[in-house]
Amino acid sequence: MKRTRLKNILIISLLSLTFVFAGFIPTGEKKAEFKLRRIVIDAGHGGKDPGTIGKISQEKDVALDLALKVGTYVQELLPEVEVIYTRKTDKFIELKERANIANRNRADLFISIHCNATSSSRVHGTETFVMGNKNFDANFEIVKRENAVILLEDDYQENYEGFDPQSPESYMMFNLMQRAYFSNSLSLAEKIEKDFSTRVNRHSRGVKQAPFYVLWTTSMPSVLIEAGFLSNLSEERYLNSKNGQTYVASGIFRAIKAYKEEIESL
């Protein structure tokens, strides 16, 4: 176990150095023009993994509805951008495979959509996460819940090389990856939460950092959206309504569009 963790840390350190040095362009060379050509949209949970469960719905269903709506808006209004879904039906997809789908397809952006829950029925609002360990202790419960899907997978101990989603020690090496994409991930996350607050009229709980497995293992800017709390009945009803889903999906789309315009203007 110790040898495996040491190997992982060494590999990640080498990859991190590669990303850092790759950012230096010799004088006189023109930086390649960047285009947002491909987005992977990930509907959290699915199949035997319901995610969090509210009074009238399950996270896996709400997340899928929102993901499909966001993808539809992108396909209709940004036809030059290819949309790939990690799932389009109520299907169980392993956590590792979600990131693999994005990496295999060389996506330029990865967006994972979820719903939140807490023990208090009064807590409400949206949150968008980027990869990081800032305020790790405060966010550890939600991190454990979203990463715990690993425990439903066959041979998870072998596939994840001893990673335990319930153990804080397993997250120590998460710091080293995604640094190359942090700035762009943060930019998109801020745009999503700003649109939720100013145009969708939702209570924004802000942009946060957390070591979600799918954000750590994707090789592109990535965010994880918590669209609201199913533990709050009012918000759950909103997220299950046609208007609510339309507004939330529209907010995410507008943020994607604004992000695309920003990075392509550089």
Tab-separated table of N, CA, C and O in Angstrom, residues 109-185:
chain	number	residue	atom	x	y	z
A	109	LEU	N	-13.408	20.894	-21.775
A	109	LEU	CA	-14.123	21.303	-20.573
A	109	LEU	C	-14.905	20.114	-20.029
A	109	LEU	O	-15.462	19.319	-20.794
A	110	PHE	N	-14.919	19.993	-18.705
A	110	PHE	CA	-15.672	18.924	-18.041
A	110	PHE	C	-16.579	19.559	-16.994
A	110	PHE	O	-16.121	20.306	-16.128
A	111	ILE	N	-17.877	19.262	-17.099
A	111	ILE	CA	-18.856	19.824	-16.167
A	111	ILE	C	-19.664	18.687	-15.560
A	111	ILE	O	-20.336	17.941	-16.272
A	112	SER	N	-19.577	18.552	-14.248
A	112	SER	CA	-20.304	17.510	-13.530
A	112	SER	C	-21.444	18.152	-12.744
A	112	SER	O	-21.227	19.111	-11.999
A	113	ILE	N	-22.660	17.631	-12.924
A	113	ILE	CA	-23.848	18.246	-12.325
A	113	ILE	C	-24.425	17.342	-11.244
A	113	ILE	O	-24.669	16.155	-11.463
A	114	HIS	N	-24.674	17.929	-10.071
A	114	HIS	CA	-25.159	17.195	-8.904
A	114	HIS	C	-26.217	18.010	-8.164
A	114	HIS	O	-26.480	19.164	-8.498
A	115	CYS	N	-26.785	17.390	-7.129
A	115	CYS	CA	-27.649	18.083	-6.178
A	115	CYS	C	-27.109	17.822	-4.778
A	115	CYS	O	-26.483	16.792	-4.526
A	116	ASN	N	-27.388	18.726	-3.888
A	116	ASN	CA	-26.818	18.698	-2.548
A	116	ASN	C	-27.813	18.184	-1.514
A	116	ASN	O	-29.003	18.018	-1.808
A	117	ALA	N	-27.327	17.983	-0.297
A	117	ALA	CA	-28.188	17.575	0.816
A	117	ALA	C	-27.473	17.865	2.117
A	117	ALA	O	-26.242	17.864	2.190
A	118	THR	N	-28.237	18.128	3.145
A	118	THR	CA	-27.688	18.341	4.484
A	118	THR	C	-28.742	17.949	5.506
A	118	THR	O	-29.909	17.724	5.152
A	119	SER	N	-28.353	17.880	6.754
A	119	SER	CA	-29.288	17.452	7.793
A	119	SER	C	-30.325	18.526	8.118
A	119	SER	O	-31.388	18.232	8.665
A	120	SER	N	-30.056	19.778	7.753
A	120	SER	CA	-30.997	20.870	7.996
A	120	SER	C	-31.858	21.118	6.767
A	120	SER	O	-31.334	21.304	5.668
A	121	SER	N	-33.145	21.144	6.951
A	121	SER	CA	-34.062	21.374	5.830
A	121	SER	C	-34.125	22.842	5.416
A	121	SER	O	-34.742	23.177	4.411
A	122	ARG	N	-33.482	23.709	6.187
A	122	ARG	CA	-33.515	25.139	5.875
A	122	ARG	C	-32.378	25.572	4.953
A	122	ARG	O	-32.460	26.619	4.318
A	123	VAL	N	-31.323	24.788	4.890
A	123	VAL	CA	-30.170	25.148	4.059
A	123	VAL	C	-30.549	25.038	2.589
A	123	VAL	O	-31.170	24.068	2.160
A	124	HIS	N	-30.176	26.041	1.804
A	124	HIS	CA	-30.516	26.046	0.387
A	124	HIS	C	-29.440	26.797	-0.388
A	124	HIS	O	-28.570	27.438	0.191
A	125	GLY	N	-29.496	26.708	-1.702
A	125	GLY	CA	-28.589	27.475	-2.540
A	125	GLY	C	-27.686	26.617	-3.407
A	125	GLY	O	-27.632	25.395	-3.283
A	126	THR	N	-27.002	27.284	-4.310
A	126	THR	CA	-26.112	26.624	-5.270
A	126	THR	C	-24.654	26.736	-4.817
A	126	THR	O	-24.288	27.675	-4.103
A	127	GLU	N	-23.849	25.788	-5.253
A	127	GLU	CA	-22.408	25.814	-5.014
A	127	GLU	C	-21.721	25.240	-6.255
A	127	GLU	O	-22.221	24.285	-6.844
A	128	THR	N	-20.597	25.828	-6.623
A	128	THR	CA	-19.810	25.268	-7.714
A	128	THR	C	-18.386	25.049	-7.212
A	128	THR	O	-17.775	25.958	-6.651
A	129	PHE	N	-17.884	23.836	-7.431
A	129	PHE	CA	-16.590	23.435	-6.901
A	129	PHE	C	-15.535	23.330	-7.985
A	129	PHE	O	-15.820	22.907	-9.110
A	130	VAL	N	-14.324	23.700	-7.623
A	130	VAL	CA	-13.139	23.429	-8.434
A	130	VAL	C	-12.215	22.564	-7.598
A	130	VAL	O	-12.364	22.446	-6.387
A	131	MET	N	-11.241	21.947	-8.255
A	131	MET	CA	-10.320	21.076	-7.549
A	131	MET	C	-9.426	21.870	-6.617
A	131	MET	O	-8.822	22.860	-7.006
A	132	GLY	N	-9.369	21.444	-5.360
A	132	GLY	CA	-8.516	22.106	-4.382
A	132	GLY	C	-8.815	21.610	-2.981
A	132	GLY	O	-9.829	20.936	-2.747
A	133	ASN	N	-7.951	21.942	-2.049
A	133	ASN	CA	-8.121	21.501	-0.660
A	133	ASN	C	-8.381	22.648	0.302
A	133	ASN	O	-8.342	22.460	1.516
A	134	LYS	N	-8.652	23.842	-0.214
A	134	LYS	CA	-8.961	24.968	0.659
A	134	LYS	C	-10.237	24.676	1.439
A	134	LYS	O	-11.232	24.216	0.887
A	135	ASN	N	-10.193	24.919	2.752
A	135	ASN	CA	-11.334	24.634	3.640
A	135	ASN	C	-11.752	23.167	3.539
A	135	ASN	O	-12.939	22.836	3.536
A	136	PHE	N	-10.747	22.287	3.452
A	136	PHE	CA	-11.009	20.857	3.273
A	136	PHE	C	-11.917	20.296	4.365
A	136	PHE	O	-12.874	19.570	4.083
A	137	ASP	N	-11.636	20.641	5.625
A	137	ASP	CA	-12.421	20.085	6.736
A	137	ASP	C	-13.891	20.470	6.630
A	137	ASP	O	-14.777	19.654	6.891
A	138	ALA	N	-14.158	21.706	6.225
A	138	ALA	CA	-15.540	22.186	6.143
A	138	ALA	C	-16.314	21.486	5.041
A	138	ALA	O	-17.528	21.295	5.141
A	139	ASN	N	-15.612	21.082	3.980
A	139	ASN	CA	-16.286	20.470	2.829
A	139	ASN	C	-16.154	18.949	2.788
A	139	ASN	O	-16.616	18.322	1.837
A	140	PHE	N	-15.541	18.361	3.823
A	140	PHE	CA	-15.221	16.934	3.760
A	140	PHE	C	-16.456	16.047	3.687
A	140	PHE	O	-16.453	15.007	3.012
A	141	GLU	N	-17.547	16.431	4.332
A	141	GLU	CA	-18.749	15.593	4.318
A	141	GLU	C	-19.320	15.460	2.904
A	141	GLU	O	-19.694	14.371	2.472
A	142	ILE	N	-19.373	16.567	2.180
A	142	ILE	CA	-19.893	16.497	0.810
A	142	ILE	C	-18.912	15.765	-0.093
A	142	ILE	O	-19.321	15.022	-0.996
A	143	VAL	N	-17.618	15.930	0.158
A	143	VAL	CA	-16.606	15.215	-0.623
A	143	VAL	C	-16.760	13.712	-0.433
A	143	VAL	O	-16.758	12.932	-1.388
A	144	LYS	N	-16.912	13.287	0.816
A	144	LYS	CA	-17.097	11.864	1.098
A	144	LYS	C	-18.342	11.326	0.409
A	144	LYS	O	-18.332	10.230	-0.156
A	145	ARG	N	-19.429	12.091	0.453
A	145	ARG	CA	-20.680	11.618	-0.123
A	145	ARG	C	-20.570	11.449	-1.639
A	145	ARG	O	-21.014	10.437	-2.191
A	146	GLU	N	-19.983	12.424	-2.316
A	146	GLU	CA	-19.908	12.351	-3.769
A	146	GLU	C	-18.883	11.312	-4.239
A	146	GLU	O	-19.062	10.682	-5.278
A	147	ASN	N	-17.799	11.134	-3.473
A	147	ASN	CA	-16.782	10.156	-3.860
A	147	ASN	C	-17.130	8.736	-3.414
A	147	ASN	O	-16.518	7.770	-3.884
A	148	ALA	N	-18.103	8.602	-2.514
A	148	ALA	CA	-18.427	7.288	-1.951
A	148	ALA	C	-19.014	6.323	-2.971
A	148	ALA	O	-19.111	5.121	-2.704
A	149	VAL	N	-19.398	6.807	-4.143
A	149	VAL	CA	-19.898	5.928	-5.204
A	149	VAL	C	-18.855	4.872	-5.549
A	149	VAL	O	-19.190	3.769	-6.015
A	150	ILE	N	-17.594	5.174	-5.297
A	150	ILE	CA	-16.517	4.207	-5.536
A	150	ILE	C	-16.811	2.888	-4.827
A	150	ILE	O	-16.537	1.797	-5.353
A	151	LEU	N	-17.376	2.965	-3.639
A	151	LEU	CA	-17.615	1.774	-2.830
A	151	LEU	C	-18.666	0.855	-3.436
A	151	LEU	O	-18.786	-0.312	-3.040
A	152	LEU	N	-19.428	1.350	-4.410
A	152	LEU	CA	-20.436	0.529	-5.084
A	152	LEU	C	-19.851	-0.230	-6.272
A	152	LEU	O	-20.526	-1.080	-6.860
A	153	GLU	N	-18.629	0.083	-6.627
A	153	GLU	CA	-18.024	-0.507	-7.816
A	153	GLU	C	-17.357	-1.849	-7.506
A	153	GLU	O	-16.860	-2.059	-6.393
A	154	ASP	N	-17.338	-2.728	-8.475
A	154	ASP	CA	-16.635	-4.000	-8.351
A	154	ASP	C	-15.126	-3.754	-8.381
A	154	ASP	O	-14.635	-2.934	-9.157
A	155	ASP	N	-14.399	-4.451	-7.524
A	155	ASP	CA	-12.938	-4.384	-7.487
A	155	ASP	C	-12.422	-2.957	-7.287
A	155	ASP	O	-11.396	-2.571	-7.832
A	156	TYR	N	-13.169	-2.163	-6.500
A	156	TYR	CA	-12.772	-0.764	-6.344
A	156	TYR	C	-11.409	-0.612	-5.654
A	156	TYR	O	-10.661	0.327	-5.945
A	157	GLN	N	-11.057	-1.545	-4.758
A	157	GLN	CA	-9.769	-1.432	-4.067
A	157	GLN	C	-8.602	-1.562	-5.034
A	157	GLN	O	-7.595	-0.871	-4.922
A	158	GLU	N	-8.766	-2.432	-6.021
A	158	GLU	CA	-7.722	-2.606	-7.024
A	158	GLU	C	-7.737	-1.475	-8.038
A	158	GLU	O	-6.697	-0.917	-8.399
A	159	ASN	N	-8.937	-1.099	-8.504
A	159	ASN	CA	-9.049	-0.068	-9.536
A	159	ASN	C	-8.576	1.298	-9.073
A	159	ASN	O	-8.069	2.095	-9.864
A	160	TYR	N	-8.766	1.580	-7.778
A	160	TYR	CA	-8.395	2.896	-7.249
A	160	TYR	C	-7.132	2.830	-6.400
A	160	TYR	O	-6.814	3.781	-5.686
A	161	GLU	N	-6.436	1.710	-6.471
A	161	GLU	CA	-5.124	1.540	-5.843
A	161	GLU	C	-5.113	1.949	-4.379
A	161	GLU	O	-4.226	2.672	-3.914
A	162	GLY	N	-6.114	1.490	-3.639
A	162	GLY	CA	-6.139	1.732	-2.206
A	162	GLY	C	-6.755	3.042	-1.783
A	162	GLY	O	-6.833	3.337	-0.583
A	163	PHE	N	-7.210	3.864	-2.740
A	163	PHE	CA	-7.849	5.129	-2.365
A	163	PHE	C	-9.133	4.860	-1.592
A	163	PHE	O	-10.000	4.113	-2.026
A	164	ASP	N	-9.262	5.466	-0.418
A	164	ASP	CA	-10.434	5.293	0.444
A	164	ASP	C	-11.159	6.629	0.552
A	164	ASP	O	-10.648	7.567	1.170
A	165	PRO	N	-12.358	6.760	-0.042
A	165	PRO	CA	-13.068	8.048	-0.028
A	165	PRO	C	-13.482	8.505	1.362
A	165	PRO	O	-13.837	9.665	1.554
A	166	GLN	N	-13.427	7.600	2.356
A	166	GLN	CA	-13.814	7.960	3.715
A	166	GLN	C	-12.620	8.425	4.555
A	166	GLN	O	-12.813	8.875	5.686
A	167	SER	N	-11.407	8.298	4.010
A	167	SER	CA	-10.197	8.595	4.780
A	167	SER	C	-9.552	9.906	4.347
A	167	SER	O	-9.174	10.044	3.178
A	168	PRO	N	-9.375	10.867	5.252
A	168	PRO	CA	-8.737	12.135	4.899
A	168	PRO	C	-7.322	11.947	4.356
A	168	PRO	O	-6.877	12.719	3.500
A	169	GLU	N	-6.627	10.902	4.830
A	169	GLU	CA	-5.251	10.670	4.383
A	169	GLU	C	-5.171	10.361	2.885
A	169	GLU	O	-4.165	10.649	2.235
A	170	SER	N	-6.230	9.782	2.341
A	170	SER	CA	-6.218	9.429	0.920
A	170	SER	C	-6.204	10.644	0.012
A	170	SER	O	-5.899	10.539	-1.173
A	171	TYR	N	-6.524	11.803	0.561
A	171	TYR	CA	-6.632	13.002	-0.266
A	171	TYR	C	-5.344	13.828	-0.292
A	171	TYR	O	-5.297	14.877	-0.944
A	172	MET	N	-4.312	13.353	0.373
A	172	MET	CA	-3.086	14.139	0.478
A	172	MET	C	-2.475	14.450	-0.878
A	172	MET	O	-1.950	15.543	-1.115
A	173	MET	N	-2.503	13.490	-1.809
A	173	MET	CA	-1.852	13.695	-3.097
A	173	MET	C	-2.720	14.457	-4.087
A	173	MET	O	-2.279	14.780	-5.183
A	174	PHE	N	-3.955	14.787	-3.724
A	174	PHE	CA	-4.843	15.493	-4.642
A	174	PHE	C	-4.354	16.898	-4.957
A	174	PHE	O	-4.732	17.479	-5.952
A	175	ASN	N	-3.537	17.468	-4.096
A	175	ASN	CA	-3.093	18.845	-4.288
A	175	ASN	C	-2.291	19.047	-5.570
A	175	ASN	O	-2.284	20.126	-6.135
A	176	LEU	N	-1.597	18.004	-6.027
A	176	LEU	CA	-0.600	18.173	-7.069
A	176	LEU	C	-1.158	18.267	-8.480
A	176	LEU	O	-0.507	18.798	-9.368
A	177	MET	N	-2.339	17.721	-8.707
A	177	MET	CA	-2.918	17.764	-10.047
A	177	MET	C	-3.935	18.899	-10.165
A	177	MET	O	-4.360	19.477	-9.178
A	178	GLN	N	-4.292	19.204	-11.404
A	178	GLN	CA	-5.278	20.234	-11.752
A	178	GLN	C	-4.769	21.658	-11.540
A	178	GLN	O	-5.472	22.609	-11.821
A	179	ARG	N	-3.535	21.820	-11.049
A	179	ARG	CA	-3.022	23.186	-10.904
A	179	ARG	C	-2.914	23.884	-12.245
A	179	ARG	O	-3.085	25.092	-12.354
A	180	ALA	N	-2.598	23.101	-13.274
A	180	ALA	CA	-2.460	23.678	-14.607
A	180	ALA	C	-3.773	24.229	-15.123
A	180	ALA	O	-3.785	25.096	-15.993
A	181	TYR	N	-4.894	23.746	-14.588
A	181	TYR	CA	-6.213	24.149	-15.080
A	181	TYR	C	-6.996	24.964	-14.052
A	181	TYR	O	-8.157	25.286	-14.278
A	182	PHE	N	-6.353	25.292	-12.946
A	182	PHE	CA	-7.084	25.930	-11.847
A	182	PHE	C	-7.682	27.269	-12.250
A	182	PHE	O	-8.842	27.555	-11.973
A	183	SER	N	-6.892	28.095	-12.928
A	183	SER	CA	-7.349	29.431	-13.287
A	183	SER	C	-8.594	29.385	-14.177
A	183	SER	O	-9.575	30.095	-13.930
A	184	ASN	N	-8.574	28.542	-15.207
A	184	ASN	CA	-9.718	28.440	-16.108
A	184	ASN	C	-10.919	27.804	-15.413
A	184	ASN	O	-12.067	28.202	-15.648
A	185	SER	N	-10.661	26.806	-14.576
A	185	SER	CA	-11.752	26.173	-13.824
A	185	SER	C	-12.423	27.198	-12.919
A	185	SER	O	-13.656	27.267	-12.836
